[in-house]
Coordinates of C-alpha atoms in Angstrom, one line a residue:
Chain A
M1 CA 0.0 0.0 0.0
F2 CA 1.4 3.4 -0.9
S3 CA 0.1 6.9 -1.7
I4 CA 0.5 8.7 -5.0
H5 CA 0.7 12.5 -5.4
C6 CA -1.8 13.3 -8.1
P7 CA -0.3 16.0 -10.3
Y8 CA -3.7 17.3 -11.1
C9 CA -5.4 17.2 -7.7
K10 CA -2.0 18.3 -6.3
E11 CA -2.1 16.2 -3.1
P12 CA -1.1 12.8 -2.0
R13 CA -4.0 10.3 -2.2
D14 CA -4.3 6.7 -1.3
Q15 CA -3.2 4.2 -4.0
N16 CA -6.7 2.6 -3.8
E17 CA -8.1 5.7 -5.6
F18 CA -5.8 5.0 -8.6
S19 CA -5.6 2.3 -11.2
P20 CA -2.4 1.2 -12.9
A21 CA -2.4 1.6 -16.7
G22 CA 0.8 -0.1 -17.8
E23 CA 4.3 0.7 -18.9
A24 CA 4.9 4.3 -20.0
F25 CA 6.2 5.7 -23.3
I26 CA 4.8 2.9 -25.5
A27 CA 3.8 5.0 -28.4
R28 CA 1.3 3.7 -30.9
P29 CA 3.2 3.2 -34.2
E30 CA 2.4 6.0 -36.6
N31 CA 2.2 3.7 -39.6
P32 CA 1.0 0.3 -38.4
E33 CA 0.7 -1.0 -42.0
A34 CA 4.4 -0.7 -42.4
L35 CA 5.3 -2.8 -39.3
S36 CA 6.7 -6.3 -39.5
D37 CA 5.0 -9.0 -37.4
E38 CA 7.9 -8.8 -34.9
E39 CA 7.5 -5.1 -34.5
W40 CA 3.8 -5.3 -34.0
A41 CA 4.2 -8.1 -31.5
D42 CA 6.7 -6.0 -29.6
Y43 CA 4.4 -3.1 -29.5
V44 CA 1.3 -5.1 -28.5
F45 CA 2.7 -7.9 -26.2
Y46 CA 6.3 -7.5 -25.2
R47 CA 7.2 -5.4 -22.2
T48 CA 10.3 -4.2 -20.4
N49 CA 9.0 -5.5 -17.0
L50 CA 11.8 -3.6 -15.3
K51 CA 13.0 -4.5 -11.8
G52 CA 13.9 -1.1 -10.5
D53 CA 12.7 2.4 -11.2
H54 CA 9.9 2.0 -13.6
W55 CA 8.0 4.7 -15.6
E56 CA 4.4 3.8 -15.8
Q57 CA 0.9 5.3 -16.4
W58 CA -1.7 5.6 -13.7
V59 CA -5.2 7.0 -13.8
H60 CA -6.9 8.7 -10.8
T61 CA -10.0 6.6 -11.2
S62 CA -11.8 7.7 -8.0
G63 CA -10.6 11.3 -8.3
C64 CA -10.0 13.5 -11.2
R65 CA -10.0 10.6 -13.7
K66 CA -6.9 11.9 -15.5
Y67 CA -4.0 9.8 -16.7
F68 CA -0.5 10.8 -15.7
L69 CA 3.0 9.4 -15.3
V70 CA 4.6 7.8 -12.3
K71 CA 8.1 6.7 -11.8
R72 CA 7.9 4.0 -9.1
S73 CA 10.3 1.4 -7.8
T74 CA 9.0 -2.1 -8.5
I75 CA 11.3 -3.4 -5.8
N76 CA 9.8 -1.5 -2.8
H77 CA 6.8 0.4 -4.4
E78 CA 8.3 3.8 -3.6
V79 CA 6.9 6.5 -5.7
I80 CA 9.9 8.5 -6.9
E81 CA 8.4 11.0 -9.3
V82 CA 5.0 12.0 -10.8
A83 CA 4.5 14.1 -13.9
T84 CA 1.9 15.0 -16.5
F85 CA 2.3 13.9 -20.1
E86 CA 3.0 17.5 -21.0
E87 CA 5.9 17.6 -18.6
I88 CA 7.7 14.4 -19.5
D89 CA 8.0 12.2 -22.5
S90 CA 10.3 9.3 -23.5
E91 CA 13.0 11.8 -24.6
N92 CA 13.5 13.6 -21.3
A93 CA 12.6 10.9 -18.8
S94 CA 15.4 9.8 -16.6
Chain B
M1 CA 22.9 -41.2 -2.8
Q2 CA 20.2 -40.7 -0.3
K3 CA 18.5 -43.6 1.5
K4 CA 15.2 -44.8 0.1
Y5 CA 12.3 -43.9 2.3
S6 CA 10.2 -46.9 3.3
W7 CA 8.0 -47.8 6.2
Y8 CA 10.9 -49.8 7.6
S9 CA 13.5 -47.0 7.3
L10 CA 11.1 -44.6 8.9
L11 CA 10.3 -47.0 11.7
K12 CA 13.9 -47.8 12.3
A13 CA 15.1 -44.1 12.3
G14 CA 12.0 -43.1 14.3
L15 CA 12.6 -45.6 17.1
A16 CA 16.2 -44.7 17.4
N17 CA 15.5 -41.0 16.7
Q18 CA 18.7 -40.9 14.8
D19 CA 20.0 -41.9 11.4
W20 CA 17.9 -39.2 9.7
D21 CA 19.8 -38.3 6.6
K22 CA 19.7 -34.8 5.1
A23 CA 16.8 -34.7 2.6
I24 CA 18.8 -32.8 0.0
P25 CA 22.6 -32.8 0.0
S26 CA 24.1 -29.3 -0.4
S27 CA 26.3 -28.9 -3.5
K28 CA 28.9 -26.5 -4.7
P29 CA 28.9 -25.7 -8.4
K30 CA 31.3 -27.5 -10.7
S31 CA 32.9 -25.5 -13.5
K32 CA 30.9 -27.1 -16.3
Y33 CA 27.6 -28.9 -16.8
D34 CA 25.6 -30.3 -19.7
V35 CA 22.6 -28.3 -18.7
I36 CA 22.0 -25.5 -16.2
I37 CA 18.5 -24.8 -14.9
I38 CA 18.1 -21.3 -13.5
G39 CA 15.5 -21.4 -10.7
G40 CA 15.1 -24.1 -8.1
G41 CA 11.3 -23.9 -7.7
G42 CA 9.0 -26.8 -8.4
H43 CA 9.2 -26.4 -12.2
G44 CA 13.0 -26.1 -12.3
L45 CA 13.5 -29.1 -10.1
A46 CA 11.0 -31.1 -12.0
T47 CA 12.8 -30.2 -15.2
A48 CA 16.1 -31.4 -13.7
Y49 CA 14.5 -34.6 -12.5
Y50 CA 13.0 -35.5 -15.8
L51 CA 16.2 -34.6 -17.7
A52 CA 18.0 -37.1 -15.5
K53 CA 15.2 -39.7 -15.4
E54 CA 13.8 -39.7 -18.9
C55 CA 16.4 -38.0 -21.1
G56 CA 19.6 -39.5 -19.7
I57 CA 21.2 -36.2 -18.9
T58 CA 22.4 -36.3 -15.4
N59 CA 25.2 -33.7 -15.5
V60 CA 22.8 -31.0 -14.5
A61 CA 22.9 -28.1 -12.1
V62 CA 19.9 -26.3 -10.6
V63 CA 20.9 -22.9 -9.4
E64 CA 18.6 -21.2 -6.9
K65 CA 19.1 -17.8 -5.5
G66 CA 17.3 -18.5 -2.3
Y67 CA 16.5 -21.9 -0.7
I68 CA 14.4 -24.8 -2.0
G69 CA 10.7 -24.2 -1.3
G70 CA 11.2 -20.6 -0.5
G71 CA 9.8 -19.0 -3.6
N72 CA 6.4 -19.3 -5.3
T73 CA 6.4 -23.1 -4.9
G74 CA 6.0 -22.6 -1.1
R75 CA 3.7 -19.6 -1.5
N76 CA 0.8 -20.7 -3.6
T77 CA -2.6 -22.2 -2.6
T78 CA -1.7 -25.6 -4.0
I79 CA -4.8 -26.2 -6.1
I80 CA -4.3 -28.9 -8.8
R81 CA -6.8 -29.3 -11.7
S82 CA -6.8 -29.8 -15.4
N83 CA -10.3 -28.5 -16.5
Y84 CA -9.0 -26.0 -18.9
L85 CA -11.1 -24.9 -22.0
R86 CA -8.6 -25.0 -24.9
D87 CA -7.3 -28.3 -26.3
E88 CA -3.7 -27.1 -26.1
A89 CA -4.0 -26.1 -22.4
S90 CA -6.1 -29.0 -21.2
S91 CA -3.7 -31.5 -22.9
L92 CA -0.8 -29.9 -21.0
Y93 CA -2.5 -29.7 -17.6
E94 CA -4.0 -33.2 -18.0
H95 CA -0.5 -34.5 -18.8
S96 CA 0.5 -33.0 -15.5
M97 CA -2.5 -34.4 -13.7
R98 CA -1.5 -37.9 -14.7
L99 CA 2.0 -37.4 -13.4
W100 CA 0.6 -36.1 -10.1
E101 CA -1.4 -39.3 -9.8
G102 CA 1.7 -41.4 -9.5
L103 CA 4.1 -38.8 -8.2
S104 CA 4.6 -39.8 -4.6
E105 CA 5.6 -43.3 -5.6
D106 CA 7.7 -42.0 -8.5
L107 CA 9.7 -39.6 -6.3
N108 CA 9.7 -41.9 -3.2
F109 CA 8.5 -38.8 -1.3
N110 CA 5.0 -38.2 0.0
V111 CA 3.8 -35.0 -1.7
M112 CA 0.4 -35.5 0.0
F113 CA -1.5 -35.3 -3.3
S114 CA -5.2 -35.3 -2.3
Q115 CA -7.8 -35.6 -5.0
R116 CA -10.6 -34.0 -3.0
G117 CA -12.3 -32.4 -6.0
V118 CA -12.6 -28.7 -7.1
Y119 CA -15.7 -26.7 -7.6
N120 CA -15.6 -23.7 -10.0
L121 CA -18.7 -21.7 -9.1
G122 CA -20.9 -19.9 -11.5
H123 CA -23.0 -16.9 -10.4
T124 CA -24.7 -15.7 -13.5
L125 CA -26.4 -17.2 -16.5
Q126 CA -23.3 -16.4 -18.6
D127 CA -21.1 -18.1 -16.0
M128 CA -23.2 -21.2 -16.3
R129 CA -23.1 -21.1 -20.1
D130 CA -19.3 -20.8 -20.0
I131 CA -19.1 -23.6 -17.4
E132 CA -21.2 -25.9 -19.6
R133 CA -19.1 -25.1 -22.6
R134 CA -15.9 -25.8 -20.6
V135 CA -17.2 -29.0 -19.1
N136 CA -18.2 -30.3 -22.6
A137 CA -14.8 -29.4 -23.9
N138 CA -13.2 -31.2 -21.0
V139 CA -15.2 -34.4 -21.6
L140 CA -14.3 -34.3 -25.3
N141 CA -10.6 -34.0 -24.2
G142 CA -10.8 -36.9 -21.8
V143 CA -10.7 -34.7 -18.7
D144 CA -13.3 -35.7 -16.0
A145 CA -15.8 -32.9 -15.4
V146 CA -19.5 -32.5 -14.6
V147 CA -21.9 -29.6 -14.2
V148 CA -23.6 -29.5 -10.8
D149 CA -26.5 -27.2 -9.7
H150 CA -26.7 -25.2 -6.5
K151 CA -28.8 -27.9 -4.7
E152 CA -26.1 -30.5 -5.3
I153 CA -23.4 -28.0 -4.2
K154 CA -25.4 -27.4 -1.0
E155 CA -25.7 -31.1 -0.4
Q156 CA -22.0 -31.6 -0.8
I157 CA -20.9 -28.5 1.1
P158 CA -23.5 -27.7 3.7
I159 CA -21.8 -24.6 5.0
I160 CA -21.8 -22.8 1.6
N161 CA -24.3 -20.0 1.2
T162 CA -26.7 -20.8 -1.7
S163 CA -29.2 -18.1 -0.8
K164 CA -30.7 -16.2 -3.6
N165 CA -30.6 -13.0 -1.5
V166 CA -27.0 -12.2 -2.1
R167 CA -25.3 -9.9 -4.6
Y168 CA -23.9 -12.9 -6.6
P169 CA -26.0 -16.0 -5.8
I170 CA -24.5 -19.4 -6.6
M171 CA -26.2 -20.9 -9.6
G172 CA -24.1 -24.0 -10.1
A173 CA -20.5 -25.1 -10.7
S174 CA -18.2 -27.3 -12.7
F175 CA -16.8 -30.1 -10.6
Q176 CA -13.6 -32.1 -11.3
A177 CA -13.4 -35.0 -9.0
R178 CA -9.7 -35.9 -9.8
A179 CA -8.6 -32.3 -8.9
G180 CA -7.3 -31.5 -5.5
V181 CA -4.4 -30.2 -3.6
A182 CA -0.8 -31.2 -2.6
R183 CA 1.8 -30.3 -0.1
H184 CA 3.5 -27.5 -2.0
D185 CA 6.9 -27.4 -0.4
G186 CA 6.9 -31.2 -0.2
V187 CA 6.7 -31.1 -4.0
A188 CA 9.9 -29.0 -4.2
W189 CA 11.7 -31.2 -1.6
G190 CA 10.5 -34.4 -3.3
F191 CA 11.7 -33.3 -6.8
A192 CA 15.0 -32.0 -5.4
R193 CA 15.7 -35.2 -3.5
A194 CA 14.8 -37.4 -6.3
A195 CA 16.8 -35.3 -8.8
S196 CA 19.9 -35.2 -6.6
N197 CA 19.6 -39.0 -6.2
L198 CA 20.0 -39.2 -10.0
G199 CA 23.1 -37.1 -9.9
V200 CA 21.7 -33.5 -10.3
D201 CA 23.5 -30.8 -8.3
I202 CA 21.0 -28.6 -6.4
I203 CA 22.9 -25.4 -5.6
Q204 CA 21.1 -23.1 -3.2
N205 CA 22.0 -19.5 -2.3
C206 CA 23.4 -19.0 -5.8
E207 CA 22.1 -16.1 -7.8
V208 CA 22.6 -15.8 -11.5
I209 CA 24.0 -12.4 -12.2
D210 CA 24.7 -12.7 -15.9
I211 CA 24.3 -15.0 -18.9
E212 CA 27.3 -15.5 -21.2
V213 CA 26.3 -15.4 -24.8
E214 CA 28.8 -15.6 -27.7
E215 CA 27.8 -15.3 -31.3
G216 CA 24.2 -16.1 -30.6
R217 CA 25.0 -19.2 -28.5
V218 CA 24.8 -19.5 -24.7
K219 CA 28.1 -20.3 -23.1
G220 CA 27.2 -20.4 -19.4
V221 CA 26.2 -18.2 -16.5
K222 CA 27.9 -16.0 -14.0
T223 CA 26.7 -16.5 -10.5
T224 CA 27.4 -15.3 -6.9
Q225 CA 29.3 -18.6 -6.5
G226 CA 31.4 -18.2 -9.6
D227 CA 31.1 -18.8 -13.3
I228 CA 29.5 -22.1 -14.6
L229 CA 29.8 -23.2 -18.2
A230 CA 27.1 -25.0 -20.1
D231 CA 25.9 -25.3 -23.7
R232 CA 22.3 -25.4 -22.7
V233 CA 20.6 -23.2 -20.1
G234 CA 16.9 -23.5 -19.1
C235 CA 15.4 -20.6 -17.4
V236 CA 12.5 -21.3 -15.0
S237 CA 12.6 -18.3 -12.8
A238 CA 8.9 -17.3 -12.7
G239 CA 8.5 -13.7 -11.6
H240 CA 12.1 -12.9 -12.4
S241 CA 12.0 -14.3 -16.0
S242 CA 12.3 -10.8 -17.5
V243 CA 15.3 -10.0 -15.4
I244 CA 17.1 -13.2 -16.6
A245 CA 16.0 -12.6 -20.2
R246 CA 17.5 -9.1 -20.1
M247 CA 20.9 -10.6 -19.2
A248 CA 20.8 -12.4 -22.5
G249 CA 19.5 -9.4 -24.4
L250 CA 15.9 -10.7 -24.8
R251 CA 12.5 -9.2 -24.0
L252 CA 9.5 -11.3 -23.0
P253 CA 5.8 -10.9 -23.4
V254 CA 5.3 -11.1 -19.6
E255 CA 4.8 -8.7 -16.7
S256 CA 5.4 -9.5 -13.0
H257 CA 2.7 -8.9 -10.5
P258 CA 2.2 -9.7 -6.8
L259 CA -0.3 -12.5 -6.1
Q260 CA -1.5 -12.8 -2.5
A261 CA -2.7 -15.5 -0.3
F262 CA -3.5 -16.0 3.4
V263 CA -4.1 -18.7 5.9
S264 CA -6.3 -18.9 9.0
E265 CA -5.7 -20.5 12.3
A266 CA -6.0 -24.2 12.3
M267 CA -9.5 -25.6 12.8
K268 CA -11.3 -28.9 12.9
P269 CA -12.2 -30.3 9.5
I270 CA -15.0 -28.2 8.0
L271 CA -14.3 -28.0 4.2
H272 CA -13.5 -31.3 2.5
T273 CA -13.0 -29.9 -1.0
V274 CA -11.8 -26.9 -2.9
V275 CA -14.1 -24.1 -3.8
M276 CA -13.2 -21.4 -6.4
S277 CA -15.1 -18.5 -7.8
N278 CA -13.9 -16.3 -10.6
A279 CA -16.9 -14.0 -10.4
V280 CA -16.5 -12.9 -6.8
H281 CA -12.9 -13.8 -6.9
G282 CA -11.7 -16.0 -4.1
Y283 CA -10.7 -19.6 -3.6
V284 CA -10.5 -21.7 -0.5
S285 CA -9.6 -25.1 0.8
Q286 CA -8.7 -26.5 4.1
S287 CA -5.2 -28.0 4.6
D288 CA -4.5 -31.2 6.3
K289 CA -3.1 -29.1 9.2
G290 CA -6.6 -27.5 9.5
D291 CA -6.0 -24.0 8.4
L292 CA -8.1 -22.4 5.6
V293 CA -5.9 -21.6 2.6
I294 CA -7.3 -18.6 0.8
G295 CA -6.1 -17.2 -2.4
A296 CA -6.7 -13.7 -3.8
G297 CA -6.0 -12.0 -7.1
I298 CA -3.1 -10.0 -8.5
D299 CA -2.4 -6.3 -8.2
G300 CA -2.6 -4.5 -11.5
Y301 CA 0.7 -2.8 -11.1
N302 CA 4.2 -4.4 -11.8
S303 CA 6.1 -5.5 -8.8
Y304 CA 8.9 -7.6 -7.6
A305 CA 8.3 -6.9 -3.9
Q306 CA 6.5 -10.1 -2.8
R307 CA 3.7 -8.1 -1.2
G308 CA 0.5 -6.5 -2.6
S309 CA -2.2 -4.1 -1.6
A310 CA -4.6 -4.5 1.3
K311 CA -7.6 -3.9 -0.9
I312 CA -6.9 -7.1 -2.8
V313 CA -7.0 -9.1 0.5
E314 CA -10.1 -7.2 1.6
H315 CA -11.9 -7.9 -1.7
C316 CA -11.0 -11.6 -1.5
A317 CA -12.1 -11.9 2.2
A318 CA -15.4 -10.3 1.3
A319 CA -15.9 -12.8 -1.4
I320 CA -15.1 -15.8 0.8
L321 CA -17.4 -14.5 3.5
E322 CA -20.3 -14.2 1.1
L323 CA -19.7 -17.8 0.1
F324 CA -19.1 -19.0 3.6
P325 CA -20.7 -16.7 6.2
I326 CA -19.7 -19.2 8.9
F327 CA -16.0 -18.1 8.4
S328 CA -16.8 -14.5 9.6
R329 CA -15.0 -15.0 13.0
V330 CA -12.1 -17.1 11.7
R331 CA -8.9 -15.3 12.5
M332 CA -6.2 -15.1 9.9
N333 CA -2.7 -16.2 10.8
R334 CA -0.5 -15.1 7.9
Q335 CA -0.7 -13.3 4.7
W336 CA 2.0 -13.0 1.9
G337 CA 2.6 -12.4 -1.7
G338 CA 4.5 -14.1 -4.5
I339 CA 5.6 -12.6 -7.8
V340 CA 4.0 -14.1 -10.8
D341 CA 4.9 -13.5 -14.5
V342 CA 1.7 -13.1 -16.4
C343 CA 1.3 -13.7 -20.1
P344 CA -1.2 -11.7 -22.2
D345 CA -3.1 -14.9 -23.0
A346 CA -2.9 -16.5 -19.5
C347 CA -0.8 -19.4 -20.9
P348 CA 2.8 -20.2 -20.4
V349 CA 5.8 -19.9 -22.7
I350 CA 7.7 -23.2 -23.0
S351 CA 10.1 -22.4 -25.8
P352 CA 13.5 -22.0 -27.3
T353 CA 14.7 -18.4 -27.8
K354 CA 16.7 -16.5 -30.4
V355 CA 19.8 -17.4 -28.3
Q356 CA 20.9 -20.9 -29.3
G357 CA 20.8 -23.2 -26.3
L358 CA 18.8 -20.9 -24.1
Y359 CA 15.3 -22.0 -23.3
F360 CA 12.5 -20.4 -21.3
N361 CA 9.7 -21.9 -19.3
C362 CA 7.8 -18.9 -17.9
G363 CA 4.6 -17.0 -18.0
W364 CA 2.6 -19.4 -15.9
G365 CA 1.1 -16.4 -14.1
T366 CA -1.2 -17.2 -11.3
G367 CA -1.6 -21.0 -11.9
G368 CA 1.7 -22.7 -12.3
F369 CA 1.7 -25.0 -9.3
K370 CA -0.8 -27.5 -10.7
A371 CA 1.4 -27.9 -13.8
T372 CA 4.7 -28.6 -11.9
P373 CA 5.4 -32.2 -13.0
G374 CA 3.9 -31.7 -16.5
S375 CA 5.8 -28.4 -17.1
G376 CA 9.1 -29.9 -15.9
N377 CA 8.5 -33.0 -18.1
V378 CA 7.8 -31.3 -21.4
F379 CA 10.5 -28.7 -20.7
A380 CA 13.1 -31.4 -20.0
H381 CA 12.3 -33.1 -23.3
T382 CA 12.4 -29.7 -25.1
I383 CA 15.9 -29.0 -23.7
A384 CA 17.2 -32.5 -24.3
Q385 CA 16.2 -32.8 -27.9
D386 CA 16.5 -29.1 -28.8
K387 CA 13.0 -29.4 -30.1
Q388 CA 9.8 -28.7 -28.4
H389 CA 7.9 -31.6 -26.8
D390 CA 4.7 -32.2 -28.7
L391 CA 2.6 -30.8 -25.9
A392 CA 4.8 -27.7 -25.7
V393 CA 4.6 -26.8 -29.4
P394 CA 1.5 -24.5 -29.0
F395 CA 3.3 -22.6 -26.2
H396 CA 6.2 -21.3 -28.4
I397 CA 7.1 -17.7 -27.8
D398 CA 6.5 -17.0 -31.5
R399 CA 2.7 -17.3 -30.9
F400 CA 2.8 -13.6 -30.0
T401 CA 4.2 -12.8 -33.4
T402 CA 2.0 -15.2 -35.4
G403 CA -1.1 -14.3 -33.4
A404 CA -1.9 -17.9 -32.5
L405 CA -2.6 -17.1 -28.9
I406 CA -4.3 -19.6 -26.6
D407 CA -7.1 -17.6 -25.0
E408 CA -7.4 -19.2 -21.6
H409 CA -8.6 -16.2 -19.6
G410 CA -12.0 -17.8 -19.1
A411 CA -10.5 -20.8 -17.3
A412 CA -7.2 -19.3 -16.1
G413 CA -7.2 -15.6 -16.1
V414 CA -7.9 -15.0 -12.5
A415 CA -8.8 -17.6 -10.0
H416 CA -6.6 -20.7 -9.5

């Protein structure tokens, strides 16, 4: 159990209010028709499943219902950073 | 070589209270093996056992970062069944069930396999349609299964709540009589002991920190107890499969999640069978020791922390209490989590990889325990022949590329 600081509500809220929405920065391919089967499989099914500090998407289901980004340790569940999609993308994420 | 267990050896050692040999001898790694198995859980130990027993490969090491029986094998709710919907899955789980049925004799170790039956409850008309479809599929595949109605369930399990005045009334169930439970850590010990008797080295407290790959071929592993060479490496590390895959430069179609379970204080016998419900999401049996063994679901987020959120436990407890109001004052003793690697189609990967000589057996998700002997058996043959065992063919990792997924979410996605 942990709490997440919602970047929109601007306060820490219990994790129960949020739902996880998967690994972050998986962009939908711009031209799916041009993709090989391997590339499509990688986009749809394959995941990094990182053990460590993991960028992921969460949605504040029982609050503002907005999606945002969380960098969270998958080793001890510590929330390290939260950000909106405007603030961070795959280019400047650390 | 360990002594063979028999009534005579137990009586003799018991009367003298000495002469108890160590169940599993401790081994130090040699510099080279024919096959290295990464992960000393049930599946890994079973793989090593069948490699030695059926494939004639005894120069095998099982490297385990913790201790035998300390991972998911000793953390699950021990349910064993084979009533899966799809032909591919039910063949694999039924193969496993047949091995379970002779396992204690085969291993010379009592794994306390108890075929007490499993009820999979249905709470809606659609549940019942799905159950009938699955039972029909099971019967066609030679798996024993019947549909029972709520009256029959009540007759068999008098303490269950079949009232219509609940949020999800019980309408019926599928019942597999050959299904049941086993002593989970006993399974790990039994396989470990039997494998080491055949010459396999079981190396505990030995964590793999890297995999050596040269020109697309696996050469060996680096561990906390030194480097070990082998031309063939089988990875059976459940929740940590992605971590191991990464060492070899591979990605997997799995994500790791915490799966929780809890047990009550020990009670007199009250529940003689296993009851599972996907709809309200909980499953319960009573161990031979007398405690209720209750399993919950997974948390939606990725984790390697071996613990989950309280809301999952609360949700599961609520479900169990709706099914069994009599348990409302039972006190819970312990609660824990294990890390399970979940595949998108709720089916495992038993497969060679792009790295020659490196094989993966992973993605069992929330339901791997029941498959322990079958999984080890087909994986051993897959490694030994460098060709997938017939039953493992549909579980090739390429199915995520070709699209030939095995959609088992109906029978496997949540409850186990």
